Tab-separated table of C-alpha atoms in Angstrom:
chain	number	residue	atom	x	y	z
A	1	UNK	CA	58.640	91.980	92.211
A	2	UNK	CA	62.150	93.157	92.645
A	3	UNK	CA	65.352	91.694	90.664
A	4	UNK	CA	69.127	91.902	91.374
A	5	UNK	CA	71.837	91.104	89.335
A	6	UNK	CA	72.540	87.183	89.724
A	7	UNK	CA	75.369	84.589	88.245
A	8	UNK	CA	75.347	81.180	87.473
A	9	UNK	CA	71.918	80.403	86.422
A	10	UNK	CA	71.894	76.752	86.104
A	11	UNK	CA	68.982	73.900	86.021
A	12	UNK	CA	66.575	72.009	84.363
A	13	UNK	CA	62.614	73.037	84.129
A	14	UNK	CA	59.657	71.966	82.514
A	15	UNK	CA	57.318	75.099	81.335
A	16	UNK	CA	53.700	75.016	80.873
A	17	UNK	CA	52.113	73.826	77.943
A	18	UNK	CA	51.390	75.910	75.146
A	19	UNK	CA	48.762	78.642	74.991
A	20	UNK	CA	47.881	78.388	71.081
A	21	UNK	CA	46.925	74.916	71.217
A	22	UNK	CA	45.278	74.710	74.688
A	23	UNK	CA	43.126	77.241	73.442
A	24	UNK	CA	42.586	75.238	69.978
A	25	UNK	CA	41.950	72.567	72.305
A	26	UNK	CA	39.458	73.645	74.068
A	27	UNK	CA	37.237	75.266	71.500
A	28	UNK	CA	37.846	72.183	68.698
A	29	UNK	CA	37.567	69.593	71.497
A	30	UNK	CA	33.928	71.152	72.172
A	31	UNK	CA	32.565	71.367	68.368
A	32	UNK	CA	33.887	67.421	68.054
A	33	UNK	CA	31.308	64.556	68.669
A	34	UNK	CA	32.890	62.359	71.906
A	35	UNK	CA	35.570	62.838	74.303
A	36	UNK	CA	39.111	65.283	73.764
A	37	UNK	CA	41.137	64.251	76.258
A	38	UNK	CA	43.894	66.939	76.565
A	39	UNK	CA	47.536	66.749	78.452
A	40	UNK	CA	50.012	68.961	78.870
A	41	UNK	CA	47.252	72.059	78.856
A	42	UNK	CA	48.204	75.420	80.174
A	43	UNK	CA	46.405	76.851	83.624
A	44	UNK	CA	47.446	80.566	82.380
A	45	UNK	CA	43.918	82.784	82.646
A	46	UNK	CA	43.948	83.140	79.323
A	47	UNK	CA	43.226	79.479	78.368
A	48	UNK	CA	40.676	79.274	81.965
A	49	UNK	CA	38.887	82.087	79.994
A	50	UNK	CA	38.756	80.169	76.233
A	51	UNK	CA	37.468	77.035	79.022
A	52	UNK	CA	34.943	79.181	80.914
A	53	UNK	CA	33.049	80.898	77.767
A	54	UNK	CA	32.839	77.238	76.666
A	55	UNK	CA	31.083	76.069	80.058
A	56	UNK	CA	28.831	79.042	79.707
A	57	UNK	CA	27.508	77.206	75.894
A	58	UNK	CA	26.677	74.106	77.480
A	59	UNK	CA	30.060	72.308	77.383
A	60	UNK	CA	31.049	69.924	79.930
A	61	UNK	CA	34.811	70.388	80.820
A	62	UNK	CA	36.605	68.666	83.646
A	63	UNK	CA	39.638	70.280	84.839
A	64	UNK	CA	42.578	68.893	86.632
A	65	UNK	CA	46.050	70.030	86.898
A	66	UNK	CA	47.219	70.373	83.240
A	67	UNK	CA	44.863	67.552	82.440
A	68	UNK	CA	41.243	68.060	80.533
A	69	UNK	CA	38.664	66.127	79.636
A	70	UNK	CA	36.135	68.167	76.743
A	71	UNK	CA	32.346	66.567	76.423
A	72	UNK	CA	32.280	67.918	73.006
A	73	UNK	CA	28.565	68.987	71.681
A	74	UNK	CA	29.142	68.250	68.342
A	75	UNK	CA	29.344	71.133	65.447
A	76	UNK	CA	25.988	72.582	66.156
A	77	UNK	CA	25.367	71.539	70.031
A	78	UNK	CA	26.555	74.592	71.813
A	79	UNK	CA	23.731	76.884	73.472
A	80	UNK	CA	23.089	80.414	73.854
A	81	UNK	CA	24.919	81.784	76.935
A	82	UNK	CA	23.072	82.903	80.018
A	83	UNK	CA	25.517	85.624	80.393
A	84	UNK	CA	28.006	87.499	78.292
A	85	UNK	CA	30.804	85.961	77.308
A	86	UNK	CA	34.017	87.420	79.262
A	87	UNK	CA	37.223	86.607	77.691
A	88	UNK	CA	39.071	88.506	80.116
A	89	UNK	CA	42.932	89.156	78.880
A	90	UNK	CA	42.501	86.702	76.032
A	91	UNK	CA	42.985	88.515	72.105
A	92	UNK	CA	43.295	84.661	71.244
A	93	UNK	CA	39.720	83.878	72.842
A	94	UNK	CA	38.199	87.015	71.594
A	95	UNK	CA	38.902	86.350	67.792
A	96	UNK	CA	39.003	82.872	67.649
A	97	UNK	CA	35.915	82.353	69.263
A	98	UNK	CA	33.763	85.300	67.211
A	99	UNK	CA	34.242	82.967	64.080
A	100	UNK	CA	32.451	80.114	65.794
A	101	UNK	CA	29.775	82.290	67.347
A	102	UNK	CA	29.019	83.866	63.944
A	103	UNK	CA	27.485	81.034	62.358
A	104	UNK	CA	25.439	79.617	65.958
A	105	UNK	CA	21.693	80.056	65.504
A	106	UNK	CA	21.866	82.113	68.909
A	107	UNK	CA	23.014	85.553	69.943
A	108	UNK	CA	25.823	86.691	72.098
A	109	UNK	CA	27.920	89.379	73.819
A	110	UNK	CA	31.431	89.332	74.107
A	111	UNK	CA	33.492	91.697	76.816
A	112	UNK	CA	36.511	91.242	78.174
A	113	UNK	CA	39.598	93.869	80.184
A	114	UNK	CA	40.398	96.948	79.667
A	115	UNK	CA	42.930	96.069	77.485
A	116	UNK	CA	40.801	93.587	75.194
A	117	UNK	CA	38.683	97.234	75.075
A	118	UNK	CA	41.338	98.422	73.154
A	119	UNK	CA	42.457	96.051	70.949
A	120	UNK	CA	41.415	95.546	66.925
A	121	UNK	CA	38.301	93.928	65.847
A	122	UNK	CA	38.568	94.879	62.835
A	123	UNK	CA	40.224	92.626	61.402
A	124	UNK	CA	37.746	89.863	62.187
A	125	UNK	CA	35.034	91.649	61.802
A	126	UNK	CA	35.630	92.624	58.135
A	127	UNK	CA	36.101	89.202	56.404
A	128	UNK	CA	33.327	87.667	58.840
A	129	UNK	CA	31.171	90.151	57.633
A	130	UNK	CA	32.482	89.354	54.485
A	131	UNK	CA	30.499	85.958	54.627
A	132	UNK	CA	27.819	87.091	55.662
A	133	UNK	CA	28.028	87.542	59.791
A	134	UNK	CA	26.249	89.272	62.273
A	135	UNK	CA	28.811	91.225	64.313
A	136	UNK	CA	29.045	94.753	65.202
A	137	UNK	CA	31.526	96.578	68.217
A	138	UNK	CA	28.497	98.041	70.679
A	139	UNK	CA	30.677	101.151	71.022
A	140	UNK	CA	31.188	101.761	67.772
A	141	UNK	CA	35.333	101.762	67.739
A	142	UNK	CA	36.040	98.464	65.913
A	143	UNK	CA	36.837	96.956	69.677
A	144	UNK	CA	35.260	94.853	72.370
A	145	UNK	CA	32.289	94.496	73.491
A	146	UNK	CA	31.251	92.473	70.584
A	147	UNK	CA	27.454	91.828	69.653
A	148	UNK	CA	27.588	88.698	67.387
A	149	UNK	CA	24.287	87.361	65.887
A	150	UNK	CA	24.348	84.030	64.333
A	151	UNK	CA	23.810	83.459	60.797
A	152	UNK	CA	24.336	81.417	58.137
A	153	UNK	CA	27.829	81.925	56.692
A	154	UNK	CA	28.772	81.722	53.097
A	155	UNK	CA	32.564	80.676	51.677
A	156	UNK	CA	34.954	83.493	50.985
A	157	UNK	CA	38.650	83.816	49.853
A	158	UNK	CA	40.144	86.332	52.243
A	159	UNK	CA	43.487	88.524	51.485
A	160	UNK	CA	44.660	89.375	55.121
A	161	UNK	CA	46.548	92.351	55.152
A	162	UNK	CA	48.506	90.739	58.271
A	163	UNK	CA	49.928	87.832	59.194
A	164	UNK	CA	48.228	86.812	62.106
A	165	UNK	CA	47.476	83.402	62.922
A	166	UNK	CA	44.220	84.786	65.060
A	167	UNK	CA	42.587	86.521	61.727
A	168	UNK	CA	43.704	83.661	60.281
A	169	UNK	CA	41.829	81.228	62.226
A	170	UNK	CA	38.995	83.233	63.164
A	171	UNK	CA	38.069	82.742	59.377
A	172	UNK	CA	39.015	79.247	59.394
A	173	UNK	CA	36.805	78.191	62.065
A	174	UNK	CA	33.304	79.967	60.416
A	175	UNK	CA	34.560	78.594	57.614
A	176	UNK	CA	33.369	74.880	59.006
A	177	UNK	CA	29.911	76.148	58.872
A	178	UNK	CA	30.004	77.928	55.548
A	179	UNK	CA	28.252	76.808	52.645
A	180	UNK	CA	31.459	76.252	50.464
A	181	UNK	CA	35.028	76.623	50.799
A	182	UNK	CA	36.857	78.742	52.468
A	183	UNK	CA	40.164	80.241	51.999
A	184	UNK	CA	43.096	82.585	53.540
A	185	UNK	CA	46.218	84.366	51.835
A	186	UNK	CA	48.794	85.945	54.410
A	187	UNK	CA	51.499	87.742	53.676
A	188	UNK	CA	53.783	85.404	55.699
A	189	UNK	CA	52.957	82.701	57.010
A	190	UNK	CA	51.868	82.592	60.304
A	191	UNK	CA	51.768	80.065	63.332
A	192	UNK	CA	50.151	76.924	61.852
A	193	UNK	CA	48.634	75.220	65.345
A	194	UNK	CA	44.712	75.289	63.967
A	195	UNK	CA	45.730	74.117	60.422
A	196	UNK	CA	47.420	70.789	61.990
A	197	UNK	CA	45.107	70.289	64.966
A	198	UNK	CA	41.793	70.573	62.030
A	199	UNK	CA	43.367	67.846	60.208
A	200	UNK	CA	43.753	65.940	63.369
A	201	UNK	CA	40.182	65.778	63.874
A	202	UNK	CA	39.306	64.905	60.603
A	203	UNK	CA	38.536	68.559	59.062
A	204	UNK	CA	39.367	68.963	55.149
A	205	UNK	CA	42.075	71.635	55.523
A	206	UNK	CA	44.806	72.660	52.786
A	207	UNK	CA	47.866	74.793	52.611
A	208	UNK	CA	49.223	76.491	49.509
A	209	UNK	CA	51.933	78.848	49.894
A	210	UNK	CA	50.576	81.619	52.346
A	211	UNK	CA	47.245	80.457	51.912
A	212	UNK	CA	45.395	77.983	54.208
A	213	UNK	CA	41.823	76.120	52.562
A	214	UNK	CA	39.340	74.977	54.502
A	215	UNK	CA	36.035	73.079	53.449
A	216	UNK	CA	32.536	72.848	55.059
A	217	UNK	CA	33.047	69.853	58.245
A	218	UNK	CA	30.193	67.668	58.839
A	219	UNK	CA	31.504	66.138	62.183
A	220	UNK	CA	34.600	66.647	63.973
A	221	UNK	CA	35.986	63.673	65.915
A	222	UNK	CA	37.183	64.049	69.559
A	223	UNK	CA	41.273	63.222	70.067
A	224	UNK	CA	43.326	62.455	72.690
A	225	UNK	CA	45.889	65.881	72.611
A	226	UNK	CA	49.599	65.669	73.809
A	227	UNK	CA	50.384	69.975	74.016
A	228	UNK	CA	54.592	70.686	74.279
A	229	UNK	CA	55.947	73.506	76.759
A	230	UNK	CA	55.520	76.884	75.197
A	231	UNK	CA	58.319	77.971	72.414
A	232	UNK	CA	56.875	81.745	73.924
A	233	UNK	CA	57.426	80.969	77.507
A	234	UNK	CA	60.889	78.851	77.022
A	235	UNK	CA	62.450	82.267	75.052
A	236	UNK	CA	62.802	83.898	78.629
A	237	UNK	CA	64.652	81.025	79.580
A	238	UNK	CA	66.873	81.184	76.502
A	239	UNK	CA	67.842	84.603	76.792
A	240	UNK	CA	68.532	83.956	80.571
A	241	UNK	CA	71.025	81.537	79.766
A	242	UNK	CA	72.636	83.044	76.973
A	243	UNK	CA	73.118	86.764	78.876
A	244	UNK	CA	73.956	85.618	82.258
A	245	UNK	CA	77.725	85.094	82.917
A	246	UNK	CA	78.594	81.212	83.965
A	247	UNK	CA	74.973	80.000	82.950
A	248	UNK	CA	73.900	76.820	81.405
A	249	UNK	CA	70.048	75.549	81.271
A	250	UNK	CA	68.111	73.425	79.810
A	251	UNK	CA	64.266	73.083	79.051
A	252	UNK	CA	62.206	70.303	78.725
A	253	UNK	CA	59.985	69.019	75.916
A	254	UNK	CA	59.840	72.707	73.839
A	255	UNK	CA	57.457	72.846	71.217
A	256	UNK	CA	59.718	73.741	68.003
A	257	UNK	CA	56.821	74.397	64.859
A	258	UNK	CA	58.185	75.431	62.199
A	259	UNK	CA	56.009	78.535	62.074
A	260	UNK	CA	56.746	79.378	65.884
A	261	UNK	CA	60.484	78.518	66.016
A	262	UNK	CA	62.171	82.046	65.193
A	263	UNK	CA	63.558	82.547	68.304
A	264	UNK	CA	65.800	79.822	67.823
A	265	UNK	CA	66.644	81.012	64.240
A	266	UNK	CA	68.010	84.674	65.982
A	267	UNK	CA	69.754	82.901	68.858
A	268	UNK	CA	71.560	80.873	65.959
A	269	UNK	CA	72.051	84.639	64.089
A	270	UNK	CA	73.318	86.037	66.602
A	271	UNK	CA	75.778	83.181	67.604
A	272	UNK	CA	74.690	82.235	70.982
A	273	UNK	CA	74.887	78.260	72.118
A	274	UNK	CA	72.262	76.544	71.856
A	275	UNK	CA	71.775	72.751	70.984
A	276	UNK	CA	68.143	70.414	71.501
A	277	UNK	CA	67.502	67.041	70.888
A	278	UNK	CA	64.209	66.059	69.270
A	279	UNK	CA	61.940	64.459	71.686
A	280	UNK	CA	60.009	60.991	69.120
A	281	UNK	CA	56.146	61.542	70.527
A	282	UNK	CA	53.217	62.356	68.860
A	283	UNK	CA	51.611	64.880	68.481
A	284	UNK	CA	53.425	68.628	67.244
A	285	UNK	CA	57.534	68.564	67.492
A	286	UNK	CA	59.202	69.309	70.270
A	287	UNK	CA	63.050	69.498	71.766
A	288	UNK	CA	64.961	69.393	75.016
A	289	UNK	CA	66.610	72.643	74.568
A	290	UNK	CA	70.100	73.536	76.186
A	291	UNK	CA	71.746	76.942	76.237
A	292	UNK	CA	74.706	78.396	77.891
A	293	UNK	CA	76.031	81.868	78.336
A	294	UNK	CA	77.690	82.622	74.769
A	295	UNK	CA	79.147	86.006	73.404
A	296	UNK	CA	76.220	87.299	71.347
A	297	UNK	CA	76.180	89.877	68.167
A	298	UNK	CA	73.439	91.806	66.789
A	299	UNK	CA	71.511	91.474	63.512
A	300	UNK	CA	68.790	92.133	61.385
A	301	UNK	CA	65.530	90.500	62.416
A	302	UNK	CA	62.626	91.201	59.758
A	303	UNK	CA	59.748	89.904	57.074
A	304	UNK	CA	58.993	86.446	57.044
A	305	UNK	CA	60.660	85.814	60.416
A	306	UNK	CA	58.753	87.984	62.357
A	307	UNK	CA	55.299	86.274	62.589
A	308	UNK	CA	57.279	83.694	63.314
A	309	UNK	CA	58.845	85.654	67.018
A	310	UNK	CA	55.924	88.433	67.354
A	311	UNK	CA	55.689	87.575	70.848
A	312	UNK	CA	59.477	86.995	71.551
A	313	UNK	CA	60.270	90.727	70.680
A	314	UNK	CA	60.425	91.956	73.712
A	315	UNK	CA	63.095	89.879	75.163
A	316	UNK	CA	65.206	89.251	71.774
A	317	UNK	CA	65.441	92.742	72.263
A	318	UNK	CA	66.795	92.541	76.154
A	319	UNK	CA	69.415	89.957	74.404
A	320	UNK	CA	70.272	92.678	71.748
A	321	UNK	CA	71.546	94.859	74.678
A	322	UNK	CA	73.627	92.627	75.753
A	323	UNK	CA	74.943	91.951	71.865
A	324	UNK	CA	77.917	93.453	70.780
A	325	UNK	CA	77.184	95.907	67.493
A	326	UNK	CA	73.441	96.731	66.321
A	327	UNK	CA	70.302	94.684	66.477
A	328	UNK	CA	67.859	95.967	63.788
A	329	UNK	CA	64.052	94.870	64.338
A	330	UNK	CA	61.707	95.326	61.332
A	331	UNK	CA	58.198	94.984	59.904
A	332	UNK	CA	56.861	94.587	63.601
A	333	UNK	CA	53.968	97.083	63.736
A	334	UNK	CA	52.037	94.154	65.134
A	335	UNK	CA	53.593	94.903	68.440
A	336	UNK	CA	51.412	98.258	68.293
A	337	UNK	CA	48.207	96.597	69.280
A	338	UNK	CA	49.661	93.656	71.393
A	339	UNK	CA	48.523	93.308	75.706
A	340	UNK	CA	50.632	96.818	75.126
A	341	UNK	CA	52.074	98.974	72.645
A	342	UNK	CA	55.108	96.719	72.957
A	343	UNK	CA	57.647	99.314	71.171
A	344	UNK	CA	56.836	102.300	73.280
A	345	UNK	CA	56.750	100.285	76.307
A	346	UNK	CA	59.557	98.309	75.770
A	347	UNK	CA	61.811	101.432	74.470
A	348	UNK	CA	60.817	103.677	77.231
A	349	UNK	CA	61.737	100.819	80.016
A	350	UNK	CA	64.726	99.748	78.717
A	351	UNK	CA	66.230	103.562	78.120
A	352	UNK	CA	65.399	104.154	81.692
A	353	UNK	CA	67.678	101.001	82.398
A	354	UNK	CA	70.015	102.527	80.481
A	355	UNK	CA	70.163	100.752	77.270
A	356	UNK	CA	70.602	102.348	73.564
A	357	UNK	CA	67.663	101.846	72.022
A	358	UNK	CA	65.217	104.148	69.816
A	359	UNK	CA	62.045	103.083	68.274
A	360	UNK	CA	60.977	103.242	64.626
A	361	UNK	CA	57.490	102.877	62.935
A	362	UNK	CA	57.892	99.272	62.466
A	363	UNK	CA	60.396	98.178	65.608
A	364	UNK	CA	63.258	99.306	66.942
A	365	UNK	CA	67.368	99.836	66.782
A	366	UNK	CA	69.649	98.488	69.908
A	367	UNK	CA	72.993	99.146	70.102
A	368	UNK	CA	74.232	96.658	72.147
A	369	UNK	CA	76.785	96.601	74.542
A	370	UNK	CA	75.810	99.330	77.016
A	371	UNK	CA	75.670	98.475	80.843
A	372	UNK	CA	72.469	98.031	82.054
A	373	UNK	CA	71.071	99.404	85.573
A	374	UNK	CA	68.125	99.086	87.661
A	375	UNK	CA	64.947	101.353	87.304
A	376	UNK	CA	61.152	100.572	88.486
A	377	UNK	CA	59.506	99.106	85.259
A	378	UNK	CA	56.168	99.529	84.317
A	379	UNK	CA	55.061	96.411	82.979
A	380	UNK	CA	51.379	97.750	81.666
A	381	UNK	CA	49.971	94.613	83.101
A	382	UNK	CA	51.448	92.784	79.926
A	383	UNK	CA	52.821	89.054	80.865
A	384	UNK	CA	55.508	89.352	78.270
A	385	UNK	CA	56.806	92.799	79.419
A	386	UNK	CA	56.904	91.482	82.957
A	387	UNK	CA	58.566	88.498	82.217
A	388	UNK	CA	61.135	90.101	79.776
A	389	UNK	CA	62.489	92.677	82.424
A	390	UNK	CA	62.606	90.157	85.203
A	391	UNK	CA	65.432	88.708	82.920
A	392	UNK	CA	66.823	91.931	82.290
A	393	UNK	CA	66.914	92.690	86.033
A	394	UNK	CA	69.054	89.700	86.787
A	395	UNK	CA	71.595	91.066	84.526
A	396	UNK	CA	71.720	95.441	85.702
A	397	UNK	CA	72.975	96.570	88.587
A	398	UNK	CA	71.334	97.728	91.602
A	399	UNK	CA	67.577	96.570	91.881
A	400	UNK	CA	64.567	96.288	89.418
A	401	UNK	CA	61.196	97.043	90.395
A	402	UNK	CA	58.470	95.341	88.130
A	403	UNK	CA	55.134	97.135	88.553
A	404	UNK	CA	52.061	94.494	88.268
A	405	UNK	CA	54.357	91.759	88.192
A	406	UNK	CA	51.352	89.353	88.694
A	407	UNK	CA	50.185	89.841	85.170
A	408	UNK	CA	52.478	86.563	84.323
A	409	UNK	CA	49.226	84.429	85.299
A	410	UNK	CA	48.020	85.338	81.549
A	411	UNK	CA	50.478	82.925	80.248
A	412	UNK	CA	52.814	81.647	83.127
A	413	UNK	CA	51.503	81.613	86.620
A	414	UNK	CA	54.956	80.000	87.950
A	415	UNK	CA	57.164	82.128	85.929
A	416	UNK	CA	58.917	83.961	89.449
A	417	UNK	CA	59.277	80.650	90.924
A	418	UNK	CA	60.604	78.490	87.878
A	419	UNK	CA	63.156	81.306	87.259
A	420	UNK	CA	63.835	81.740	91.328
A	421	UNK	CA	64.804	77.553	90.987
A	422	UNK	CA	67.553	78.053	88.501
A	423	UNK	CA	70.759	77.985	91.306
């Protein structure tokens, strides 16, 4: 894909549903006794992936449009796979997923893309082991392939070392089978999704502070789901607006959690305009959000707020280039082991645009203000890369080359199109 600079970005759009909870969706709606019936879920390949390792235990899913309709098994119903598991793209399947799988009374194998390959398993695979799983990295390197073998699970209190709502829930979810309760203490709280959709279906869950208490379930009941547009996916929409001269947009039924709503908190930091008017519907909160082209300046993004933007980094930080002074990012090592190493990739594509950026070990500085121009972008087949530099391309002079632009069907296969609509 190739971007020019553009004016006068203005619209209305709807985005796709959010990925967290259409993949909570799927794999709660399948361990609950009767029907889930789930709107608003997102067709990103991600979520077809949580969906298709489901179908290969035995669950019944019917798929149409944004529409599903789970058969759930019931807590112990789902069967061994014929075939290993292939999460494809998905860190959120991977994880999420092993803690279920640990406590089955079958085995399994569990591959997915190069980049899965690459990513941490540790973390998982220490506090599962911790109560008492099965589950070992066939290579040996603390990544994917996983070999998990079923067994029974015992209750643990687990001090994650990161805040990271997959560890998090990965721990959560065995801890339904365990034989007592079971309990996590983050650093920061992280996105909340599984904590509010277990109590939903009728799962004993707490929250304390950081930490999150779960006890042994018995049944799970299926629920009729209504998902809100991606907070994650809206953010490129936001920054559009607020960088592009003579701009105004405005996005449709957001979801606005309180543990995924940072990127509002920075727009408000950094004094763009931005107003949104609570939508009254069940199910998690969500907003009509409007923004308009503002004059932004930089600040200091860090601790508790970042698990709350980890996956907006990369385009707060096209936003901080066009921010007058210094944007400071902090405490975001996370972005090390991302689709990407999202600093290195993100610094080397925006100096070769022509911004002032450096890295550090934990994020990176911006100084803001500092014309941008086109370059050919390697996105590393990440979605959020891709997406962030289409935005920055509309905004540089001369033209912007996005290398495997068509990684966007992780999260948002209409991304081009959405954005292309805004006149």
């Amino acid at each position: 894909m190739i971007f020019s600079r553009r004016t006068g970005l203005k619209g209305t759009l709807t985005i796709p549903g959010d990925k967290s909870i259409s993949h909570r969706s799927i794999m709660l709606g399948s361990l609950a006794d009767g029907i889930t019936e789930v709107h608003g879920f997102l067709n990103g390949a991600d979520c077809i992936s949580s969906m298709n390792c489901f179908r290969e235990m035995g669950v019944t899913i019917d798929h149409n449009g944004d529409t599903v309709i789970i058969h759930g098994k019931g807590l112990h119903g789902l069967q061994a796979p014929k075939e290993t598991l292939d999460v494809g793209n998905s860190g959120t399947t991977t994880r999420l997923m092993s803690g279920i799988l640990a406590a089955q009374n079958f085995k399994s194998r569990v591959i997915g893309d190069a980049s899965i390959c690459r990513r941490p398993m540790k973390r998982i695979m220490t506090p599962l082991s911790l109560m008492g799983a099965d589950i070992v990295s066939e290579n040996g390197n603390d990544c994917a392939p996983l070999l998990i073998t079923g067994k029974p699970l015992h209750g643990i209190h687990y001090d994650s070392p990161v805040a990271s709502a997959q560890v998090k829930s990965c721990i959560l979810l065995a801890g339904l089978y365990a034989d007592g309760e079971t309990s996590v203490t983050e650093p920061y709280v992280s996105r909340n999704h599984t904590e509010l959709m277990f109590d939903a279906f009728g799962i004993d869950i707490k929250t304390s502070g950081t930490t999150a208490i779960v006890k042994p379930a018995d049944k799970l009941y299926g629920q009729k789901i209504m998902i809100p547009g991606d907070i994650s996916s809206a953010a490129y929409f936001i920054a559009a607006g607020l960088i592009t001269p003579d701009s105004c947009i405005t996005i449709k039924n957001v979801g606005i959690n309180n543990t995924r709503d940072g990127i509002l908190e920075v727009v408000k930091m950094m004094g763009g305009t931005i107003t949104y008017d609570r939508l009254d519907q069940p199910g998690e909160p969500s907003a009509d959000i409007t923004v308009q082209t503002s004059d932004l300046k930089g600040c200091v993004i860090q601790g508790s707020l970042i698990p709350k933007l980890i996956d907006e980094i990369p385009i707060i930080a096209i936003m901080a280039c066009f921010a007058k002074g210094q944007t400071v990012i902090k405490d975001a090592q996370e972005l090390k082991v991302k689709e990407s190493n999202r600093i290195d990739v993100m610094v080397k594509n925006l100096s070769a645009m022509g911004a002032d950026i450096s890295a550090t070990d934990d994020g990176m500085i911006i100084h803001g203000g500092k014309p941008l121009h086109g370059a050919v972008i390697d996105s590393h087949l990440d979605h959020r890369i891709a997406m962030s530099f289409a935005i920055a391309g509309l905004n540089a002079d001369g033209d912007t080359e996005i290398l495997g632009s068509d990684c966007v069907n992780i999260s948002y296969p209409t991304f081009y199109q959405d954005l292309a609509g805004l006149k």
